[in-house]
Tab-separated table of N, CA and C in Angstrom:
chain	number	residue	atom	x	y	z
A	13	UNK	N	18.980	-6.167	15.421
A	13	UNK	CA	17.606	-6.426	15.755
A	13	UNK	C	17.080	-7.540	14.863
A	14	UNK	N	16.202	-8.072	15.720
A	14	UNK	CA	16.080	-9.478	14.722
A	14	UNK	C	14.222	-8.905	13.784
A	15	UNK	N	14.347	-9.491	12.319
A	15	UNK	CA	13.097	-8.453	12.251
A	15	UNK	C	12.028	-9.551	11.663
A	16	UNK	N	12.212	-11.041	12.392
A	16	UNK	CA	11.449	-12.119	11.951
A	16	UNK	C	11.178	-12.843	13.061
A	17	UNK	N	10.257	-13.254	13.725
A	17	UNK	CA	10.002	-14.166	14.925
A	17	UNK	C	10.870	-15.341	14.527
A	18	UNK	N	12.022	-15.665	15.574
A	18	UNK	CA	12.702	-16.718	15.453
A	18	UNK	C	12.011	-18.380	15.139
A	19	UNK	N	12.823	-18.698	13.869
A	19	UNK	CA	12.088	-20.109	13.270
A	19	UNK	C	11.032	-19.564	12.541
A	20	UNK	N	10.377	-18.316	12.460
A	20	UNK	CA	9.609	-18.141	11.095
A	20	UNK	C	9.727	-17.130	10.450
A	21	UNK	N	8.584	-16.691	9.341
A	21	UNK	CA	9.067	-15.853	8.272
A	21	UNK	C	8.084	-14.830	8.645
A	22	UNK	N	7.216	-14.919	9.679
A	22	UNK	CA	6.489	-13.216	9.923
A	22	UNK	C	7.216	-12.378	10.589
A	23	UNK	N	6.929	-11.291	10.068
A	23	UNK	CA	8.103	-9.900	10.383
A	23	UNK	C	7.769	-9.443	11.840
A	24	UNK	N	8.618	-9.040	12.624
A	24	UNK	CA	8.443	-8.769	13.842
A	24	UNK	C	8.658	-6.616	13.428
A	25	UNK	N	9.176	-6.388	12.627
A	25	UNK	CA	9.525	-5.348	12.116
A	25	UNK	C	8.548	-4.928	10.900
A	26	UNK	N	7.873	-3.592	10.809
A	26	UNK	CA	7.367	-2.714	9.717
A	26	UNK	C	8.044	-1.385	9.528
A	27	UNK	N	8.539	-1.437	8.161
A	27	UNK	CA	9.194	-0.201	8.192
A	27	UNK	C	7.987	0.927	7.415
A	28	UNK	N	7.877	2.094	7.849
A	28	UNK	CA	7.167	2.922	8.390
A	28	UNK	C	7.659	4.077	7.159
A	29	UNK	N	6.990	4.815	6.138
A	29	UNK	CA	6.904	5.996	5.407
A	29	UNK	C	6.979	7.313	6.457
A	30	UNK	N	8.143	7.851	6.207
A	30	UNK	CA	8.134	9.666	7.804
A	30	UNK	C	6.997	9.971	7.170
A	31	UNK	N	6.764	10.087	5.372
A	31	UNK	CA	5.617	11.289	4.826
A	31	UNK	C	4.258	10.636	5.284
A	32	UNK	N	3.915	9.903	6.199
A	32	UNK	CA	2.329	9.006	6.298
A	32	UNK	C	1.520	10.357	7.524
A	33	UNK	N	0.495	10.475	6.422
A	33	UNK	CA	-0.152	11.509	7.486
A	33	UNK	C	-0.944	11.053	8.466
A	34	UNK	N	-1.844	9.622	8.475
A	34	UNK	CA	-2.371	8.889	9.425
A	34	UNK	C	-1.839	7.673	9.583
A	35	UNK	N	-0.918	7.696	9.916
A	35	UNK	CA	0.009	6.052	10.051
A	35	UNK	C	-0.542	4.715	11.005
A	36	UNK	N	-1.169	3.689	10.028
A	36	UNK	CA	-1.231	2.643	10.840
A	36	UNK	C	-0.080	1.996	12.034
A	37	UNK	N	-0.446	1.780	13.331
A	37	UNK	CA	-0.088	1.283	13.942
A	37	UNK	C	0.240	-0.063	14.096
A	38	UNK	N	-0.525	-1.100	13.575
A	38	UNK	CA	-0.272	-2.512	13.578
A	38	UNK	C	-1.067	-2.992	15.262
A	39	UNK	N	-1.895	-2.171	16.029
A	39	UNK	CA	-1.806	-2.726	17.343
A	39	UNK	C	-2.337	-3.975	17.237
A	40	UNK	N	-1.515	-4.516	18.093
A	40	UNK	CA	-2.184	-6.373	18.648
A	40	UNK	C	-1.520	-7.391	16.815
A	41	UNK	N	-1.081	-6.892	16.810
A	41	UNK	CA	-0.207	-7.476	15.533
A	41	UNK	C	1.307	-8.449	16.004
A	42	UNK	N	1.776	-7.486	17.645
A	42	UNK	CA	3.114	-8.227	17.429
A	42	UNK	C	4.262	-7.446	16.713
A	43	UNK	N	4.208	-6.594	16.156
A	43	UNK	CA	5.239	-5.548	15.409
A	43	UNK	C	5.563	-4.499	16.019
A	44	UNK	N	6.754	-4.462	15.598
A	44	UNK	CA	7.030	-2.789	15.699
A	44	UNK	C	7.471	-2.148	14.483
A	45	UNK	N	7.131	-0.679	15.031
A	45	UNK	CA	7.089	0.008	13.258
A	45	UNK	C	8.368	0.713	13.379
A	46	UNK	N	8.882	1.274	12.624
A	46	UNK	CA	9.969	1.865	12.211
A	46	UNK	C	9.418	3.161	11.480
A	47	UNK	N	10.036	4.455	11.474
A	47	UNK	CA	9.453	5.316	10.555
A	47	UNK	C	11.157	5.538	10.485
A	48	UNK	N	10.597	5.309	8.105
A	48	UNK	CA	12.155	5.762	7.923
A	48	UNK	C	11.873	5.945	6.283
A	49	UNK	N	12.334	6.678	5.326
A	49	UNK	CA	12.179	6.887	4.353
A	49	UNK	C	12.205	5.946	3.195
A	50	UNK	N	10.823	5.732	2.707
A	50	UNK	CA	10.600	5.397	1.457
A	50	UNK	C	10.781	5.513	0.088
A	51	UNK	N	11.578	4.729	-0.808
A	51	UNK	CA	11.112	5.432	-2.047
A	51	UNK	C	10.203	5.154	-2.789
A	52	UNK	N	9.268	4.210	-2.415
A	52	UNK	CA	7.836	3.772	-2.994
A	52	UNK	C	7.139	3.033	-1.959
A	53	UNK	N	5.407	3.817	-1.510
A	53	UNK	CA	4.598	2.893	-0.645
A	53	UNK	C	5.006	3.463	0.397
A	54	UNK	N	4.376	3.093	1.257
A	54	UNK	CA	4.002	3.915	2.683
A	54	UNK	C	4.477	2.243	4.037
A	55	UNK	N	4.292	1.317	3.283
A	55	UNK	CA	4.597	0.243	4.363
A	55	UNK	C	5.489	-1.119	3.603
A	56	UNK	N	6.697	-1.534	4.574
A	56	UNK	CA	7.118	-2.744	4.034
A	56	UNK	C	8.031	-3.349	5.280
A	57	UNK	N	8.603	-4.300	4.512
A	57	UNK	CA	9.452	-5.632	5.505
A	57	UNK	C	10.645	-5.207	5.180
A	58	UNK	N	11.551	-5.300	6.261
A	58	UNK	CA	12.892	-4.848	6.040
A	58	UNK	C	13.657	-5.705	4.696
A	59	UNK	N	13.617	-6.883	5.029
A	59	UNK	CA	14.261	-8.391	3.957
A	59	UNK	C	13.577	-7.911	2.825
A	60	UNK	N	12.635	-6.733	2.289
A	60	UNK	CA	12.041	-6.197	0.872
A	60	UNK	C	12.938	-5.113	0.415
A	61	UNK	N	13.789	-4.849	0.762
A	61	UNK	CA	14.831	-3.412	1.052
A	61	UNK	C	15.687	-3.185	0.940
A	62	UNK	N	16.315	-2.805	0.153
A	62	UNK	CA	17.962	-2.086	0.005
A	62	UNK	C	17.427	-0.375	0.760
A	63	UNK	N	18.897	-0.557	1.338
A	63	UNK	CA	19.611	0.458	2.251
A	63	UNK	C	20.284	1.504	1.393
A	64	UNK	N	19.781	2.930	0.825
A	64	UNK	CA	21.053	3.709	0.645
A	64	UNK	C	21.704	4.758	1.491
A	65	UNK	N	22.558	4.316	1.923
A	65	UNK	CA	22.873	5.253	3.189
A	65	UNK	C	23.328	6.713	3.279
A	66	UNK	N	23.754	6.879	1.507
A	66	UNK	CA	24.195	8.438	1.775
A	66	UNK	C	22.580	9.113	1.826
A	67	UNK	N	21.962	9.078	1.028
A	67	UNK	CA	20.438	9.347	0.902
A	67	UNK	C	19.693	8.775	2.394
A	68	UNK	N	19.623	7.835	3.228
A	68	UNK	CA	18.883	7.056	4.418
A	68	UNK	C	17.891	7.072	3.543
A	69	UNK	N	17.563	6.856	2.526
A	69	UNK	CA	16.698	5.609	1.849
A	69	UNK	C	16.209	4.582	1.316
A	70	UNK	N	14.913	3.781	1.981
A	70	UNK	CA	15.041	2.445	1.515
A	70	UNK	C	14.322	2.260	0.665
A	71	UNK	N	15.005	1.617	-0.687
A	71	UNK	CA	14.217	0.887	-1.618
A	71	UNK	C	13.279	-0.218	-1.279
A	72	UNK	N	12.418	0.120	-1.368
A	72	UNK	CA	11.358	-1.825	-1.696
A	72	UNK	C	11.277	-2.352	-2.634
A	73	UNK	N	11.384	-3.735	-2.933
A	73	UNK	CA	10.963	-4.337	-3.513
A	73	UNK	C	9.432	-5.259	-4.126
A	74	UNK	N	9.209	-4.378	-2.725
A	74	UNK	CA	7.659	-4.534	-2.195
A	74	UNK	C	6.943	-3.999	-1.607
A	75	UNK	N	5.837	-3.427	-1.513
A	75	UNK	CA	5.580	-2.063	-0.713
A	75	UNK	C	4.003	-2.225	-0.217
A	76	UNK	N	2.929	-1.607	0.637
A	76	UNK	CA	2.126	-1.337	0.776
A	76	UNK	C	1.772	0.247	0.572
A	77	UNK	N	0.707	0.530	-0.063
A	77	UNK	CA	-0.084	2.231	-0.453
A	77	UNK	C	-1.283	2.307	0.346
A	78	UNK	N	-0.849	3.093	1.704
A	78	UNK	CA	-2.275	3.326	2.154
A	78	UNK	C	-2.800	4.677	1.749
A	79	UNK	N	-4.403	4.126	1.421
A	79	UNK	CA	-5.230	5.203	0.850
A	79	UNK	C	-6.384	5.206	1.490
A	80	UNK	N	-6.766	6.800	2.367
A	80	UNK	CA	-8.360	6.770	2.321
A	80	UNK	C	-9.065	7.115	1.586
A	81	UNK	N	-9.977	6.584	1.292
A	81	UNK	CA	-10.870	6.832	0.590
A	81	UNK	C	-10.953	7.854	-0.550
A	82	UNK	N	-10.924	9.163	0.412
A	82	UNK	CA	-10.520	10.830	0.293
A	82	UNK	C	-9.421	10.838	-1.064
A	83	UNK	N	-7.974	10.384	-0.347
A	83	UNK	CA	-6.935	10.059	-1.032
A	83	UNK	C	-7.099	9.259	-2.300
A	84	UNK	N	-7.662	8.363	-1.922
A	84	UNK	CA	-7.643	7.016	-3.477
A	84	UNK	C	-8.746	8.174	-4.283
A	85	UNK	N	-9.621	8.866	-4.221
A	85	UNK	CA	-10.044	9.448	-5.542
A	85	UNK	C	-9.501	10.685	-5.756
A	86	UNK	N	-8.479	11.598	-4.974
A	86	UNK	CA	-7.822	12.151	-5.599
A	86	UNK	C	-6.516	11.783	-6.202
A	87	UNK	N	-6.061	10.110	-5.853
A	87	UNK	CA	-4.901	9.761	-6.551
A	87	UNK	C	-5.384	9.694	-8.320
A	88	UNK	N	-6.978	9.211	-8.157
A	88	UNK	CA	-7.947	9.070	-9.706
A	88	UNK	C	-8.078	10.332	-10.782
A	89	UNK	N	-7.717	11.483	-9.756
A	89	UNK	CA	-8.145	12.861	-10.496
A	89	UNK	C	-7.073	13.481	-10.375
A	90	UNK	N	-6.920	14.642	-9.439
A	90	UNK	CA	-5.950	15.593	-9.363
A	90	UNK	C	-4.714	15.445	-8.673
A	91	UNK	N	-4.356	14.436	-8.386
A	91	UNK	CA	-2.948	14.116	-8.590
A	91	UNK	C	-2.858	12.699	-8.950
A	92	UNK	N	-3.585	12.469	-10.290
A	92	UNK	CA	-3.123	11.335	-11.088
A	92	UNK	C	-1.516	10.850	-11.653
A	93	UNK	N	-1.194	12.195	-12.255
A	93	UNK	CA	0.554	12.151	-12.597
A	93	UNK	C	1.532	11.753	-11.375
A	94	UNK	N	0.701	12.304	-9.969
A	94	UNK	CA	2.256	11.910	-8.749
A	94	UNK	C	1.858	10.407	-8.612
A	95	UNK	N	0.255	10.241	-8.977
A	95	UNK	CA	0.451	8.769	-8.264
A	95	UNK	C	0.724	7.962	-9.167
A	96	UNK	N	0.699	8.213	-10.513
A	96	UNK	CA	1.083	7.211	-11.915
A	96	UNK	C	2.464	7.055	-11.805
A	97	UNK	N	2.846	7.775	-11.321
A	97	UNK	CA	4.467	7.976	-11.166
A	97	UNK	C	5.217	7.026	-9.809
A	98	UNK	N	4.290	6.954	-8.723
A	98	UNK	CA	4.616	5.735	-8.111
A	98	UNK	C	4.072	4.474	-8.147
A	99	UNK	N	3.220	4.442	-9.141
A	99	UNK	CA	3.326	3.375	-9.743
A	99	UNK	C	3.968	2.866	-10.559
A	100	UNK	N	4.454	3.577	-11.548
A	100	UNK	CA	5.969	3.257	-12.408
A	100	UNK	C	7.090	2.591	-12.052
A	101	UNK	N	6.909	3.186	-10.744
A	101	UNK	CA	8.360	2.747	-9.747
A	101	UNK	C	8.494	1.192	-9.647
A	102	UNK	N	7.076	0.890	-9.121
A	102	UNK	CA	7.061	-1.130	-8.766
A	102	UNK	C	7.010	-1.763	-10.108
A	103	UNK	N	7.640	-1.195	-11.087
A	103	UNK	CA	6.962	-1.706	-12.708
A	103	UNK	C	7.890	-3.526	-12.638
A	104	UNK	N	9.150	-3.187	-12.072
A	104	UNK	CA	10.219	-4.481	-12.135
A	104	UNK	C	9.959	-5.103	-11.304
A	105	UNK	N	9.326	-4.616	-9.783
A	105	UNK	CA	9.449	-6.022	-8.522
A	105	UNK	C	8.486	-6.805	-9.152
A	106	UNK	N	9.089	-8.428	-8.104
A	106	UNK	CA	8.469	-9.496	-8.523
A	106	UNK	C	6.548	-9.397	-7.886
A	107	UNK	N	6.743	-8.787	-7.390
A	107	UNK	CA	5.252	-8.714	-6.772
A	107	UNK	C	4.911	-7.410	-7.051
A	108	UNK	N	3.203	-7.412	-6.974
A	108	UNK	CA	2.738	-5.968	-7.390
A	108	UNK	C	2.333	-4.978	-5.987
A	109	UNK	N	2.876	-3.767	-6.049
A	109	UNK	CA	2.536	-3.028	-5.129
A	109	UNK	C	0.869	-2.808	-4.916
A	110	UNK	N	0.934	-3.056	-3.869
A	110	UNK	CA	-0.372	-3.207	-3.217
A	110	UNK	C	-0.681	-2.071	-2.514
A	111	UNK	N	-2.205	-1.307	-2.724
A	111	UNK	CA	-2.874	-0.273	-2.470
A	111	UNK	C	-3.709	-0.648	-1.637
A	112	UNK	N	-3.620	-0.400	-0.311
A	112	UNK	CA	-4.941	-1.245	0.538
A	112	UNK	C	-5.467	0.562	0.664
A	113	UNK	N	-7.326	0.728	0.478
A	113	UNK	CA	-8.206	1.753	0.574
A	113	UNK	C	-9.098	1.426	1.558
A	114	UNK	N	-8.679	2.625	2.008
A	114	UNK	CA	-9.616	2.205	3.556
A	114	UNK	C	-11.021	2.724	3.201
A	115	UNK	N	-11.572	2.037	2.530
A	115	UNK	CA	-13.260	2.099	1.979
A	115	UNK	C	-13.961	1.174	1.189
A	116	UNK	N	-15.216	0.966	1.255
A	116	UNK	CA	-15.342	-0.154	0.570
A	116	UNK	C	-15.449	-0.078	-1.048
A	117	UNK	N	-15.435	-1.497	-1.820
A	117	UNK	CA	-15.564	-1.367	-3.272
A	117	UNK	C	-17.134	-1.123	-3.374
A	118	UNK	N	-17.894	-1.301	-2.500
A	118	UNK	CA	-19.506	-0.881	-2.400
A	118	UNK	C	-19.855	0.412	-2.303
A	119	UNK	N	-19.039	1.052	-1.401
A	119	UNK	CA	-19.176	2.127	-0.773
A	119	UNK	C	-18.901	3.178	-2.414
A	120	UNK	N	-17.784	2.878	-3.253
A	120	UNK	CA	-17.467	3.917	-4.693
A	120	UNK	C	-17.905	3.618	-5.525
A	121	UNK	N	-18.757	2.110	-5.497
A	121	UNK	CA	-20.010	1.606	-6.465
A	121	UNK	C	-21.024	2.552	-6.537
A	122	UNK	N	-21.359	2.424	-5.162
A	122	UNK	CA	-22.571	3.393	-4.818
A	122	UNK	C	-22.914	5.089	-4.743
A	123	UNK	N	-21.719	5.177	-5.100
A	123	UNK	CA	-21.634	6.573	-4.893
A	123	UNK	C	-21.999	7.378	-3.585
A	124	UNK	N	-21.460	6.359	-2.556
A	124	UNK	CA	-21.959	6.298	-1.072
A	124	UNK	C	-20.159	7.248	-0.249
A	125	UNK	N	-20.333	7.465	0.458
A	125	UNK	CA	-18.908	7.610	1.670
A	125	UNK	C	-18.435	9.052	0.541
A	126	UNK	N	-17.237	8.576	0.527
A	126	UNK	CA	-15.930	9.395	0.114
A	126	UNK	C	-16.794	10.236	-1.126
A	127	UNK	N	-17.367	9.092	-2.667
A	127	UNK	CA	-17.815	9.389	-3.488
A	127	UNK	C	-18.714	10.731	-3.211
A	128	UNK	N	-19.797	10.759	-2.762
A	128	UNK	CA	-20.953	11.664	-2.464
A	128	UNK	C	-20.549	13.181	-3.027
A	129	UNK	N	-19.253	13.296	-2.271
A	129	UNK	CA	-18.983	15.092	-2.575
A	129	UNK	C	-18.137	15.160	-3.737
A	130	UNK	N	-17.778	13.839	-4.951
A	130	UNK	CA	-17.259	14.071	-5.876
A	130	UNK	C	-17.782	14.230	-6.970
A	131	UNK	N	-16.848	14.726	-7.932
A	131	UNK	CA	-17.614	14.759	-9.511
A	131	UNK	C	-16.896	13.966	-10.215
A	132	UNK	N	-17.001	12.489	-9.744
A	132	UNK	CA	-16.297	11.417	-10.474
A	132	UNK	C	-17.441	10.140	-10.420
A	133	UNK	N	-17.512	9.179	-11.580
A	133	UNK	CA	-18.787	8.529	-11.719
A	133	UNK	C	-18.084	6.859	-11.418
A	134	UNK	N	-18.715	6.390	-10.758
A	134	UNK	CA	-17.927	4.986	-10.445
A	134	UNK	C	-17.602	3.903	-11.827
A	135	UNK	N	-17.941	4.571	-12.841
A	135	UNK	CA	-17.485	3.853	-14.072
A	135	UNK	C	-16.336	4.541	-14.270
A	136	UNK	N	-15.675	5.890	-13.772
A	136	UNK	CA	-14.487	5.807	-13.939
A	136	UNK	C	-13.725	5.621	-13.044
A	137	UNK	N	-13.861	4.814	-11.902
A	137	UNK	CA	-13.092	4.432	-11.180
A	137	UNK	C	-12.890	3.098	-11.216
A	138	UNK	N	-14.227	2.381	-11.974
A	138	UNK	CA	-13.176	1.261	-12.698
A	138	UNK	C	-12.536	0.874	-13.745
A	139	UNK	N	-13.324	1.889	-14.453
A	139	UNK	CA	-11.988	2.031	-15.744
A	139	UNK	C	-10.737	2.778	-15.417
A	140	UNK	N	-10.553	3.560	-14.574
A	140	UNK	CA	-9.270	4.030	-14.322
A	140	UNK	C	-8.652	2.478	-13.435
A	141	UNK	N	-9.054	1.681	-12.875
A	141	UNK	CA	-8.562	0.528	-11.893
A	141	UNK	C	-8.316	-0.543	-12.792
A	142	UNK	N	-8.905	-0.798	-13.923
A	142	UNK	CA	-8.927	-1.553	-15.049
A	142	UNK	C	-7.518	-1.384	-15.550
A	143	UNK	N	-7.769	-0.229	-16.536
A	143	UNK	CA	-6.137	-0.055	-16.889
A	143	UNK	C	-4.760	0.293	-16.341
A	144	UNK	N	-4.603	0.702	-14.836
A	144	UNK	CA	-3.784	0.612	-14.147
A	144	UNK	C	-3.472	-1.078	-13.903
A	145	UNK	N	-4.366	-1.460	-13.587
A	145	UNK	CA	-3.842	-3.180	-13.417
A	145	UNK	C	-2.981	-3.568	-14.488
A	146	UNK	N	-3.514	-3.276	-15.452
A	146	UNK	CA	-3.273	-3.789	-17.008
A	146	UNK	C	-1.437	-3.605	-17.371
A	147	UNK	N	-1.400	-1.819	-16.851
A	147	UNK	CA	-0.513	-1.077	-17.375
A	147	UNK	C	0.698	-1.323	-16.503
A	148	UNK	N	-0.045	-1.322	-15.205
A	148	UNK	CA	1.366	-1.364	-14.124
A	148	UNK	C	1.578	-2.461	-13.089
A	149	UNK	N	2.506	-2.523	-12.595
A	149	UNK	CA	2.365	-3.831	-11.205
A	149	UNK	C	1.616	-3.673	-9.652
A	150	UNK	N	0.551	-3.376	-10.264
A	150	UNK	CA	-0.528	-3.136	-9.002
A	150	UNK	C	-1.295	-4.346	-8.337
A	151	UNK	N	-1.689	-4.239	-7.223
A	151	UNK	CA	-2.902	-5.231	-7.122
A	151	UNK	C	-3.809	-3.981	-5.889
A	152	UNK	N	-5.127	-3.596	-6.419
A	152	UNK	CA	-5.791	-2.317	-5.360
A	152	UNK	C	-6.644	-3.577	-4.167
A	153	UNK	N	-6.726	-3.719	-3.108
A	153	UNK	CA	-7.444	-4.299	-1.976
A	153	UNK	C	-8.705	-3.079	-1.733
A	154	UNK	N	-9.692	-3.584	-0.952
A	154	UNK	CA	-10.539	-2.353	-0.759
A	154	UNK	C	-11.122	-3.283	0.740
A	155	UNK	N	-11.422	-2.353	1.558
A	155	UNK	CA	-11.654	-2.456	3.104
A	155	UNK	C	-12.888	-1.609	3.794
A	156	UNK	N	-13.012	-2.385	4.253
A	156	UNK	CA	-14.454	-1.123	4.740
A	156	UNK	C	-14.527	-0.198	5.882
A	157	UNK	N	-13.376	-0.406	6.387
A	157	UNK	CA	-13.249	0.059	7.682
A	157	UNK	C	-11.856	0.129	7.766
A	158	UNK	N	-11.169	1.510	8.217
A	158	UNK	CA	-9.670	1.275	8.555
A	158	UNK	C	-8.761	0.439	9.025
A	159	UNK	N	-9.597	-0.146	10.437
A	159	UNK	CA	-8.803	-0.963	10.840
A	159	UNK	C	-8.714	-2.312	10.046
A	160	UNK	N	-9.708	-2.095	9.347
A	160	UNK	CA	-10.413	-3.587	8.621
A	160	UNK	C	-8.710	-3.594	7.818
A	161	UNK	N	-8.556	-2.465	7.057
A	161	UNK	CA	-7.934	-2.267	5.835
A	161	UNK	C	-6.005	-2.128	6.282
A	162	UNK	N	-6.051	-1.708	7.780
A	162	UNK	CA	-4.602	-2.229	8.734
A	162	UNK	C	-4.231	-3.591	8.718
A	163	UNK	N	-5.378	-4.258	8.923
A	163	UNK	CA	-5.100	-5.757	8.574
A	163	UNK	C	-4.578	-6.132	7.246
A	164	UNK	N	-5.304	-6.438	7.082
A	164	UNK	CA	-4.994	-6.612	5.237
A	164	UNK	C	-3.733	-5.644	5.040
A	165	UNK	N	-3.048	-5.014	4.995
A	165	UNK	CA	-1.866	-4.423	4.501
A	165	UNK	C	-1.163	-5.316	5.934
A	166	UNK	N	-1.570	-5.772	7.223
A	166	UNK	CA	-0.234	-6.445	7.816
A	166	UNK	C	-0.145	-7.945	7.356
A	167	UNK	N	-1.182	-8.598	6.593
A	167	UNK	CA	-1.342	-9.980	6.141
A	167	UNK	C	-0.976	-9.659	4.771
A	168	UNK	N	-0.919	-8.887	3.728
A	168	UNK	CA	0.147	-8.582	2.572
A	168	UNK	C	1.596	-8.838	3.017
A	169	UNK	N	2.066	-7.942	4.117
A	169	UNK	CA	3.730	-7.865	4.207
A	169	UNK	C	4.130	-9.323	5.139
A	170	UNK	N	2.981	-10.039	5.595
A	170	UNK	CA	3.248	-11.407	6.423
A	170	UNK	C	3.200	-12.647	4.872
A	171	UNK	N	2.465	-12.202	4.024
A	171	UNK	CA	2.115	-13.080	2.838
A	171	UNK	C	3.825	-13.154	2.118
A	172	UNK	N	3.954	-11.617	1.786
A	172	UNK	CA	5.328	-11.808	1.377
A	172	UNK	C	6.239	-12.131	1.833
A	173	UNK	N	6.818	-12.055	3.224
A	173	UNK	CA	7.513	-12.663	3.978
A	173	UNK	C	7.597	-13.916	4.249
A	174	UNK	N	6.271	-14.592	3.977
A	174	UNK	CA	6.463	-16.480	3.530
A	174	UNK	C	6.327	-16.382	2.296
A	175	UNK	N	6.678	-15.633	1.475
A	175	UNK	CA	7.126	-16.180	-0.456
A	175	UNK	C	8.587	-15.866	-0.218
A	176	UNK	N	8.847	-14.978	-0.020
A	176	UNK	CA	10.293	-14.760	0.131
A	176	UNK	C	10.659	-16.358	0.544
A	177	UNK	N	10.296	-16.357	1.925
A	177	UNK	CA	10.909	-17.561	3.195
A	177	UNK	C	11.099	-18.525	1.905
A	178	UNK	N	9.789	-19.147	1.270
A	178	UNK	CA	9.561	-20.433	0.641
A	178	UNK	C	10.650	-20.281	-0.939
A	179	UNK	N	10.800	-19.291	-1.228
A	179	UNK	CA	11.307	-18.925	-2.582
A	179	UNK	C	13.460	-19.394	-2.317
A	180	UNK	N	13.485	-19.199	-1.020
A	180	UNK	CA	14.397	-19.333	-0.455
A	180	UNK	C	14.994	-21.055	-0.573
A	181	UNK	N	13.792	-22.019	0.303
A	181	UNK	CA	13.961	-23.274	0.420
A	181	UNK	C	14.457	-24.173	-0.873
């Protein structure tokens, strides 16, 4: 299967996390998704990937983290350790794993959306975002709208797919 539109470097292929409980589709993108096991990140490009076949898992080298809202402040609180821990993982790739949150950076300013029913104060959600940058190979995106935030994670794995291409030349 070819997993690049012939003559360029955007992926015609997304490989797909089985564990994704609301899995972006990509519609009107041009892709097809794949659902197949991850060992870091929920979305990537095949050419980001080693194959282990006794395990059928693929390493990335590059990954997308989708988070709603919901999710991204319990990755902040009560399951800080599982998610510090996949962040550890991207500590060596050349690029930083990217967290696209399907909510806005206004919306956890404000203590608006997701925030409202928490007992977390938006100064620690940027001091917790502060030193994760610092500490690990992250870069967090923030979206205001899901689909808004589908995009942006399919223009991440199209971004890397022309660094790769160009890194190549």
């Amino acid at each position: 299967m070819d997993e690049t539109r012939h003559g360029s470097s955007i992926p015609t292929t997304v490989l797909r996390d089985t564990r994704e409980q609301r899995p972006w589709t990509f519609d009107g993108c041009g892709v097809e998704t794949r659902d197949v096991t991850l060992s870091t990140g929920d979305y990537t490009v095949p050419t980001a990937c080693t194959h282990d076949p006794d395990s059928d898992t693929y390493h990335p080298q590059f990954a997308v983290e989708r988070k709603s809202g919901d999710d991204f402040l319990t990755a902040l609180t009560w399951e800080r350790d599982r998610f510090t821990s996949e962040l550890r993982r991207a500590t060596e790739w050349p690029q930083p794993l990217a967290v696209v949150v399907e909510t806005s950076w206004q919306t956890l300013l404000r203590n608006r959306g997701c925030m409202r029913r928490r007992d977390i104060h938006p100064n620690q959600v940027v001091g917790t975002l502060s030193a994760w940058t610092r500490h690990y190979n992250v870069a967090f995106r923030f979206a205001d709208s899901r689909r808004r935030a589908e995009l942006c994670a399919f223009l991440l794995l199209v971004r890397h797919s022309l660094r790769r291409r160009c890194e190549q030349i």
